């Protein structure tokens, strides 16, 4: 099978949701490019898009995309579709009416009737599983970053330099912002207040975990407010890697190394995405924040100069201990539990790396690929209440 470009794991755009905001926006743009002389468009949202689309600003972003065209949005919560994030576009042109299904598969990627993945259709890596990649890199004396460059080209460095810049900008904005996040939950933005509390030396809070948590909060709050962020691998989990980056900077890791580490994180992300899922609607939060945690662990271990086996073990520990994590955003907003969860799992990524360093890697019983397979099967078995429908978990009890 092979793997598509890791670029599709890191997409820059407006939050709060890669599958429910970015995906529908890219789908609408695809429709606009494909059809000419459009008179009216009717968009029907099914499954998770219908159930949590309001909180995820799905209707808002479709309105933005079709601002100059007559259109109507229907939330169909009853009809079952094969994929939970399906949209039907009924496009009336001067000539005739066309109907087309588009699926938002997570992380901003869409699949259309033309089988076009808008972000990257081709498989550019020859390997599919982490075990194969490890074997190849070891036998060719390559680092994971060398492996990425060999298949993506040298320009990949510039791509991740830009990714780091957008992440840093989101962090800076998030740290200054005050007030409430959009929506009816009236959730206060907390990153700035947390930072000020940390600066108060009498409280004794200024440690690694607090710095990491604040960075994750700042970016996750930017996402929740519709700001520009980078998916990693999704919008809801976009705060995890910035928290890990804060840690690397506290450890005096250079930006050059962090940029390469982001590329390595992307490799782990694309292996998860193509062998399982990075969609909360498909496999629960283990596929979003669980994958982000494992990407963060891989990035940190790489930046610390750890050997390939240790990098993979760190990522495996992070993913294994995120298994079963449900997706239950209260009222459909990517706020509760998403923001705090980004912080908790950034800290968890750091601890996964520490464990991987001290646990001997000659006694591994669960491979990274095993964890991915387990995550996927667990996701398929998971009750749909816990897959971005806001029908179960915290969403059921917190009103
Ligand atoms: S609970 Fe997790 S998967 Fe669900 S919307 Fe929030 S971050 Fe995404």
Coordinates of C-alpha atoms and ligand atoms in Angstrom, one line a residue:
X1 CA 0.0 0.0 0.0
X2 CA 2.6 2.6 1.0
X3 CA 2.0 5.9 2.7
X4 CA 0.9 9.3 1.5
X5 CA 2.8 12.5 2.2
X6 CA 3.2 13.4 5.9
X7 CA 2.2 17.0 4.9
X8 CA -1.4 15.9 5.2
X9 CA -0.9 15.4 8.9
X10 CA 0.0 19.1 9.4
X11 CA -2.5 21.3 7.7
X12 CA -2.7 25.0 8.5
X13 CA -6.2 26.5 8.7
X14 CA -9.0 27.7 10.9
X15 CA -10.1 25.6 13.9
X16 CA -12.0 24.2 15.7
X17 CA -12.2 20.9 13.9
X18 CA -10.2 19.3 11.1
X19 CA -13.0 16.8 10.2
X20 CA -16.0 19.1 10.9
X21 CA -14.6 22.5 9.9
X22 CA -11.6 22.2 7.6
X23 CA -12.9 19.0 5.8
X24 CA -16.3 20.6 4.9
X25 CA -14.5 23.8 3.8
X26 CA -12.2 21.9 1.5
X27 CA -15.2 19.9 0.2
X28 CA -17.1 23.1 -0.6
X29 CA -14.0 24.5 -2.4
X30 CA -13.8 21.2 -4.4
X31 CA -17.4 21.6 -5.4
X32 CA -16.9 25.2 -6.5
X33 CA -13.9 24.1 -8.6
X34 CA -15.7 21.2 -10.2
X35 CA -19.0 22.8 -11.2
X36 CA -19.6 25.9 -13.2
X37 CA -22.7 28.2 -13.5
X38 CA -24.0 27.1 -10.1
X39 CA -27.5 28.4 -9.3
X40 CA -28.1 26.7 -5.9
X41 CA -26.4 24.2 -3.6
X42 CA -28.1 22.0 -1.0
X43 CA -25.7 20.5 1.5
X44 CA -26.9 17.6 3.7
X45 CA -24.8 16.7 6.7
X46 CA -25.0 13.1 8.1
X47 CA -23.8 11.3 11.2
X48 CA -21.4 13.0 13.4
X49 CA -21.4 16.1 11.1
X50 CA -25.1 16.4 11.7
X51 CA -24.9 15.7 15.4
X52 CA -22.0 18.0 16.3
X53 CA -21.7 20.2 13.3
X54 CA -23.2 23.3 15.1
X55 CA -20.6 23.2 17.9
X56 CA -17.8 22.5 15.4
X57 CA -18.9 25.5 13.2
X58 CA -19.6 23.2 10.2
X59 CA -22.6 25.3 9.0
X60 CA -20.6 28.5 9.6
X61 CA -17.7 27.4 7.4
X62 CA -20.0 26.2 4.6
X63 CA -21.7 29.6 4.7
X64 CA -18.3 31.2 4.3
X65 CA -17.3 28.9 1.4
X66 CA -20.7 29.5 -0.4
X67 CA -21.1 33.2 0.6
X68 CA -21.8 34.3 -2.9
X69 CA -24.1 31.4 -3.9
X70 CA -27.6 30.5 -2.9
X71 CA -27.4 27.5 -0.6
X72 CA -29.1 25.6 2.1
X73 CA -27.7 23.3 4.8
X74 CA -29.6 20.3 6.2
X75 CA -28.7 18.5 9.3
X76 CA -29.9 14.9 8.8
X77 CA -29.4 13.1 12.1
X78 CA -31.5 10.0 11.2
X79 CA -30.1 8.5 8.0
X80 CA -27.2 6.2 8.5
X81 CA -24.2 6.4 6.2
X82 CA -21.3 4.1 5.9
X83 CA -18.8 6.7 7.0
X84 CA -19.9 8.9 10.0
X85 CA -18.6 12.1 8.3
X86 CA -20.5 12.1 5.0
X87 CA -21.9 15.2 3.2
X88 CA -24.1 15.2 0.1
X89 CA -23.9 18.2 -2.2
X90 CA -26.9 18.6 -4.5
X91 CA -25.6 21.1 -7.1
X92 CA -28.1 22.8 -9.4
X93 CA -26.4 24.4 -12.4
X94 CA -28.0 26.2 -15.4
X95 CA -27.9 22.9 -17.2
X96 CA -28.9 20.2 -14.7
X97 CA -28.7 19.0 -11.1
X98 CA -25.8 16.9 -9.8
X99 CA -25.6 15.0 -6.6
X100 CA -22.2 14.1 -5.0
X101 CA -21.1 12.6 -1.7
X102 CA -17.9 13.7 0.0
X103 CA -16.4 12.2 3.1
X104 CA -14.3 14.0 5.6
X105 CA -11.9 11.4 6.8
X106 CA -10.2 13.4 9.5
X107 CA -7.2 15.8 9.8
X108 CA -8.7 18.0 7.0
X109 CA -8.5 15.3 4.4
X110 CA -11.5 14.5 2.2
X111 CA -12.4 11.7 -0.2
X112 CA -14.6 12.5 -3.2
X113 CA -16.4 10.5 -5.9
X114 CA -13.4 11.1 -8.1
X115 CA -11.4 9.4 -5.3
X116 CA -9.3 12.5 -5.0
X117 CA -7.7 13.1 -1.6
X118 CA -7.6 16.9 -1.9
X119 CA -4.3 17.1 0.0
X120 CA -2.3 14.2 -1.3
X121 CA -3.6 11.5 -3.5
X122 CA -0.4 9.6 -4.1
X123 CA 1.5 7.1 -1.9
X124 CA 5.0 8.4 -1.9
X125 CA 6.5 6.1 0.7
X126 CA 7.1 2.4 -0.2
X127 CA 6.4 1.1 3.2
X128 CA 3.2 0.9 5.1
X129 CA 4.0 -0.3 8.7
X130 CA 6.4 1.1 11.3
X131 CA 8.1 -2.3 11.6
X132 CA 9.0 -2.2 7.9
X133 CA 10.2 1.4 8.2
X134 CA 12.4 0.6 11.2
X135 CA 13.9 -2.3 9.4
X136 CA 14.7 -0.3 6.3
X137 CA 16.2 2.7 8.3
X138 CA 18.3 0.3 10.4
X139 CA 19.7 -1.6 7.4
X140 CA 20.4 1.6 5.4
X141 CA 21.8 3.4 8.5
X142 CA 19.3 6.2 8.1
X143 CA 17.5 8.3 10.7
X144 CA 13.7 8.7 10.5
X145 CA 14.3 12.2 9.3
X146 CA 16.7 11.0 6.5
X147 CA 13.9 8.6 5.5
X148 CA 11.4 11.4 5.3
X149 CA 13.7 13.6 3.2
X150 CA 14.5 10.6 0.9
X151 CA 10.8 10.4 0.0
X152 CA 9.4 13.9 0.4
X153 CA 12.4 15.8 -0.9
X154 CA 14.6 18.4 0.8
X155 CA 11.8 21.0 0.6
X156 CA 10.2 19.2 3.5
X157 CA 12.4 21.2 5.9
X158 CA 10.9 24.5 4.7
X159 CA 7.4 23.0 5.1
X160 CA 8.0 22.2 8.7
X161 CA 9.8 25.5 9.3
X162 CA 6.5 27.1 8.3
X163 CA 4.5 24.7 10.5
X164 CA 6.6 25.6 13.5
X165 CA 6.1 29.3 12.8
X166 CA 2.3 28.9 12.7
X167 CA 2.4 26.9 15.9
X168 CA 4.5 29.5 17.6
X169 CA 2.2 32.3 16.5
X170 CA -0.9 30.4 17.8
X171 CA 0.9 30.0 21.1
X172 CA 1.8 33.7 21.3
X173 CA -1.8 34.8 20.5
X174 CA -3.3 32.2 22.8
X175 CA -1.1 33.4 25.7
X176 CA -2.3 37.0 25.3
X177 CA -6.0 36.4 24.7
X178 CA -8.7 36.9 27.4
X179 CA -12.4 36.5 27.6
X180 CA -14.7 33.6 26.6
X181 CA -14.5 31.0 23.9
X182 CA -17.3 31.2 21.3
X183 CA -20.4 29.2 21.9
X184 CA -23.0 28.8 24.6
X185 CA -20.9 26.9 27.1
X186 CA -19.3 30.2 28.2
X187 CA -15.9 28.6 28.8
X188 CA -13.3 31.1 29.9
X189 CA -9.9 31.3 28.1
X190 CA -7.4 30.2 30.7
X191 CA -3.9 30.2 29.3
X192 CA -3.1 33.8 30.2
X193 CA -4.4 33.4 33.8
X194 CA -2.5 30.1 34.2
X195 CA 0.7 31.8 33.0
X196 CA 0.3 34.7 35.5
X197 CA -0.3 32.2 38.3
X198 CA 2.8 30.3 37.3
X199 CA 4.8 33.6 37.4
X200 CA 3.7 34.1 41.0
X201 CA 6.7 32.7 42.8
X202 CA 4.8 32.2 46.1
X203 CA 2.7 29.5 44.5
X204 CA 5.7 27.3 43.4
X205 CA 4.1 26.2 40.1
X206 CA 6.8 27.0 37.7
X207 CA 7.9 23.5 36.6
X208 CA 8.0 21.6 33.3
X209 CA 4.5 20.2 33.5
X210 CA 3.0 23.7 34.1
X211 CA 4.9 25.3 31.2
X212 CA 3.9 22.4 28.9
X213 CA 0.3 22.6 30.0
X214 CA 0.1 26.4 29.4
X215 CA 1.5 26.0 25.9
X216 CA -1.1 23.3 25.1
X217 CA -3.9 25.4 26.6
X218 CA -2.8 28.5 24.6
X219 CA -2.9 26.7 21.2
X220 CA -6.0 24.6 22.0
X221 CA -7.9 27.7 23.0
X222 CA -6.9 29.4 19.8
X223 CA -8.3 26.4 18.0
X224 CA -11.5 26.5 19.9
X225 CA -12.0 30.1 19.0
X226 CA -11.6 29.5 15.3
X227 CA -8.0 30.8 15.1
X228 CA -5.3 29.7 12.7
X229 CA -3.6 26.6 13.9
X230 CA -1.9 23.5 12.5
X231 CA -3.6 20.1 12.7
X232 CA -1.3 17.6 14.5
X233 CA -2.9 15.3 13.5
X234 CA -6.3 17.1 13.9
X235 CA -7.6 20.5 15.2
X236 CA -8.9 19.1 18.4
X237 CA -5.5 17.6 19.2
X238 CA -3.6 20.6 17.9
X239 CA -2.4 21.6 21.4
X240 CA -0.4 18.5 22.1
X241 CA 2.6 19.0 19.9
X242 CA 3.0 22.7 20.9
X243 CA 3.2 21.5 24.5
X244 CA 5.9 19.1 23.6
X245 CA 7.7 21.8 21.7
X246 CA 7.7 24.0 24.8
X247 CA 9.4 21.1 26.7
X248 CA 12.0 20.8 24.0
X249 CA 12.8 24.5 24.2
X250 CA 13.1 24.3 27.9
X251 CA 15.6 21.6 27.3
X252 CA 17.5 23.9 24.9
X253 CA 16.8 21.9 21.8
X254 CA 17.4 24.0 18.7
X255 CA 14.7 25.0 16.3
X256 CA 16.5 23.2 13.6
X257 CA 16.2 20.0 15.5
X258 CA 12.6 20.6 16.4
X259 CA 11.7 21.2 12.7
X260 CA 13.2 17.8 11.9
X261 CA 11.5 16.3 14.9
X262 CA 8.1 17.5 13.6
X263 CA 8.8 15.7 10.4
X264 CA 9.5 12.5 12.4
X265 CA 6.2 13.1 14.3
X266 CA 4.5 13.3 10.9
X267 CA 5.8 9.9 9.9
X268 CA 4.2 8.3 13.0
X269 CA 1.0 10.3 12.3
X270 CA 0.7 9.1 8.7
X271 CA 1.3 5.5 9.7
X272 CA -1.6 5.8 12.2
X273 CA -3.8 7.6 9.7
X274 CA -3.4 5.1 6.9
X275 CA -3.4 1.9 9.0
X276 CA -6.2 3.0 11.3
X277 CA -7.7 6.5 11.7
X278 CA -7.1 10.0 13.1
X279 CA -10.8 10.7 13.2
X280 CA -12.7 11.0 16.5
X281 CA -15.9 10.2 14.6
X282 CA -14.4 7.0 13.4
X283 CA -12.4 5.7 16.3
X284 CA -12.9 8.1 19.3
X285 CA -10.3 10.4 20.9
X286 CA -7.6 7.7 21.0
X287 CA -7.3 8.4 17.2
X288 CA -6.9 12.1 17.7
X289 CA -5.2 12.9 21.0
X290 CA -3.8 9.3 21.4
X291 CA -2.1 9.6 18.0
X292 CA -1.0 13.2 18.8
X293 CA 0.5 11.9 22.1
X294 CA 2.4 9.2 20.2
X295 CA 3.6 11.7 17.6
X296 CA 4.8 14.0 20.4
X297 CA 6.7 11.2 22.1
X298 CA 8.4 10.3 18.8
X299 CA 9.4 13.9 18.2
X300 CA 10.9 14.3 21.7
X301 CA 12.8 11.0 21.6
X302 CA 14.2 12.0 18.1
X303 CA 15.2 15.5 19.3
X304 CA 17.0 13.9 22.3
X305 CA 19.0 11.9 19.8
X306 CA 17.6 8.5 20.8
X307 CA 18.1 5.5 18.6
X308 CA 15.3 4.2 16.3
X309 CA 14.1 1.5 18.7
X310 CA 13.7 3.9 21.6
X311 CA 11.8 6.5 19.4
X312 CA 9.4 3.8 18.3
X313 CA 9.0 2.5 21.8
X314 CA 8.3 5.9 23.2
X315 CA 5.6 6.4 20.5
X316 CA 4.2 2.9 21.2
X317 CA 3.9 3.5 25.0
X318 CA 2.1 6.8 24.3
X319 CA -0.4 5.2 21.9
X320 CA -0.9 2.0 24.0
X321 CA -1.8 4.0 27.0
X322 CA -4.3 6.1 25.2
X323 CA -6.3 3.1 24.0
X324 CA -10.0 3.3 24.6
X325 CA -10.1 7.1 25.0
X326 CA -13.6 8.3 24.0
X327 CA -14.7 11.4 22.1
X328 CA -17.4 13.2 24.0
X329 CA -17.2 17.0 23.3
X330 CA -19.8 18.7 25.4
X331 CA -22.5 20.2 23.2
X332 CA -20.3 19.5 20.2
X333 CA -17.8 22.3 21.0
X334 CA -14.1 21.4 20.8
X335 CA -13.6 22.8 24.3
X336 CA -14.5 20.3 27.0
X337 CA -12.7 17.9 27.4
X338 CA -10.5 18.7 24.4
X339 CA -8.5 21.7 25.7
X340 CA -7.4 20.1 29.0
X341 CA -6.9 16.8 27.3
X342 CA -4.2 18.4 25.0
X343 CA -2.3 19.5 28.1
X344 CA -2.6 16.2 29.9
X345 CA -1.4 14.2 26.8
X346 CA 1.5 16.5 26.1
X347 CA 2.8 15.7 29.6
X348 CA 2.0 12.1 29.0
X349 CA 4.2 12.2 25.8
X350 CA 7.1 13.4 27.9
X351 CA 6.7 10.6 30.4
X352 CA 6.4 8.0 27.6
X353 CA 9.8 9.1 26.4
X354 CA 11.3 8.8 29.9
X355 CA 9.8 5.3 30.3
X356 CA 11.1 4.3 26.9
X357 CA 14.6 5.4 27.8
X358 CA 14.7 3.3 31.0
X359 CA 12.9 0.2 29.8
X360 CA 15.2 -2.1 28.0
X361 CA 14.2 -2.3 24.3
X362 CA 15.3 -6.0 24.0
X363 CA 12.1 -7.2 25.7
X364 CA 9.3 -5.5 23.7
X365 CA 6.0 -7.4 23.6
X366 CA 3.8 -4.9 21.9
X367 CA 5.0 -3.3 18.7
X368 CA 3.8 0.1 17.4
X369 CA 1.9 -1.6 14.6
X370 CA 0.2 -3.8 17.3
X371 CA -1.0 -0.7 19.1
X372 CA -2.3 0.8 15.9
X373 CA -4.2 -2.3 15.0
X374 CA -5.6 -2.4 18.5
X375 CA -6.6 1.3 18.4
X376 CA -8.4 0.7 15.1
X377 CA -10.3 -2.4 16.3
X378 CA -11.2 -0.7 19.6
X379 CA -12.5 2.2 17.6
X380 CA -14.6 0.0 15.4
X381 CA -16.0 -1.8 18.5
X382 CA -16.6 1.5 20.4
X383 CA -20.3 2.5 20.9
X384 CA -21.1 5.3 18.5
X385 CA -22.1 7.4 21.5
X386 CA -18.4 7.9 22.1
X387 CA -17.4 8.8 18.6
X388 CA -18.0 12.5 18.2
X389 CA -21.7 12.4 18.4
X390 CA -22.0 14.3 21.8
X391 CA -24.5 11.6 22.8
X392 CA -22.4 10.0 25.6
X393 CA -19.7 10.5 28.2
X394 CA -19.2 14.0 29.4
X395 CA -21.5 15.3 26.7
X396 CA -24.3 13.3 28.2
X397 CA -23.9 14.5 31.8
X398 CA -22.6 18.1 31.5
X399 CA -25.3 20.4 30.2
Ligands
LIG1 S1 -12.8 14.7 22.6 FE1 -10.9 14.3 21.4 S2 -11.6 13.5 19.4 FE2 -13.4 14.4 20.4 S3 -13.5 16.5 19.6 FE3 -12.3 16.6 21.5 S4 -10.1 16.3 20.9 FE4 -11.4 15.7 19.1

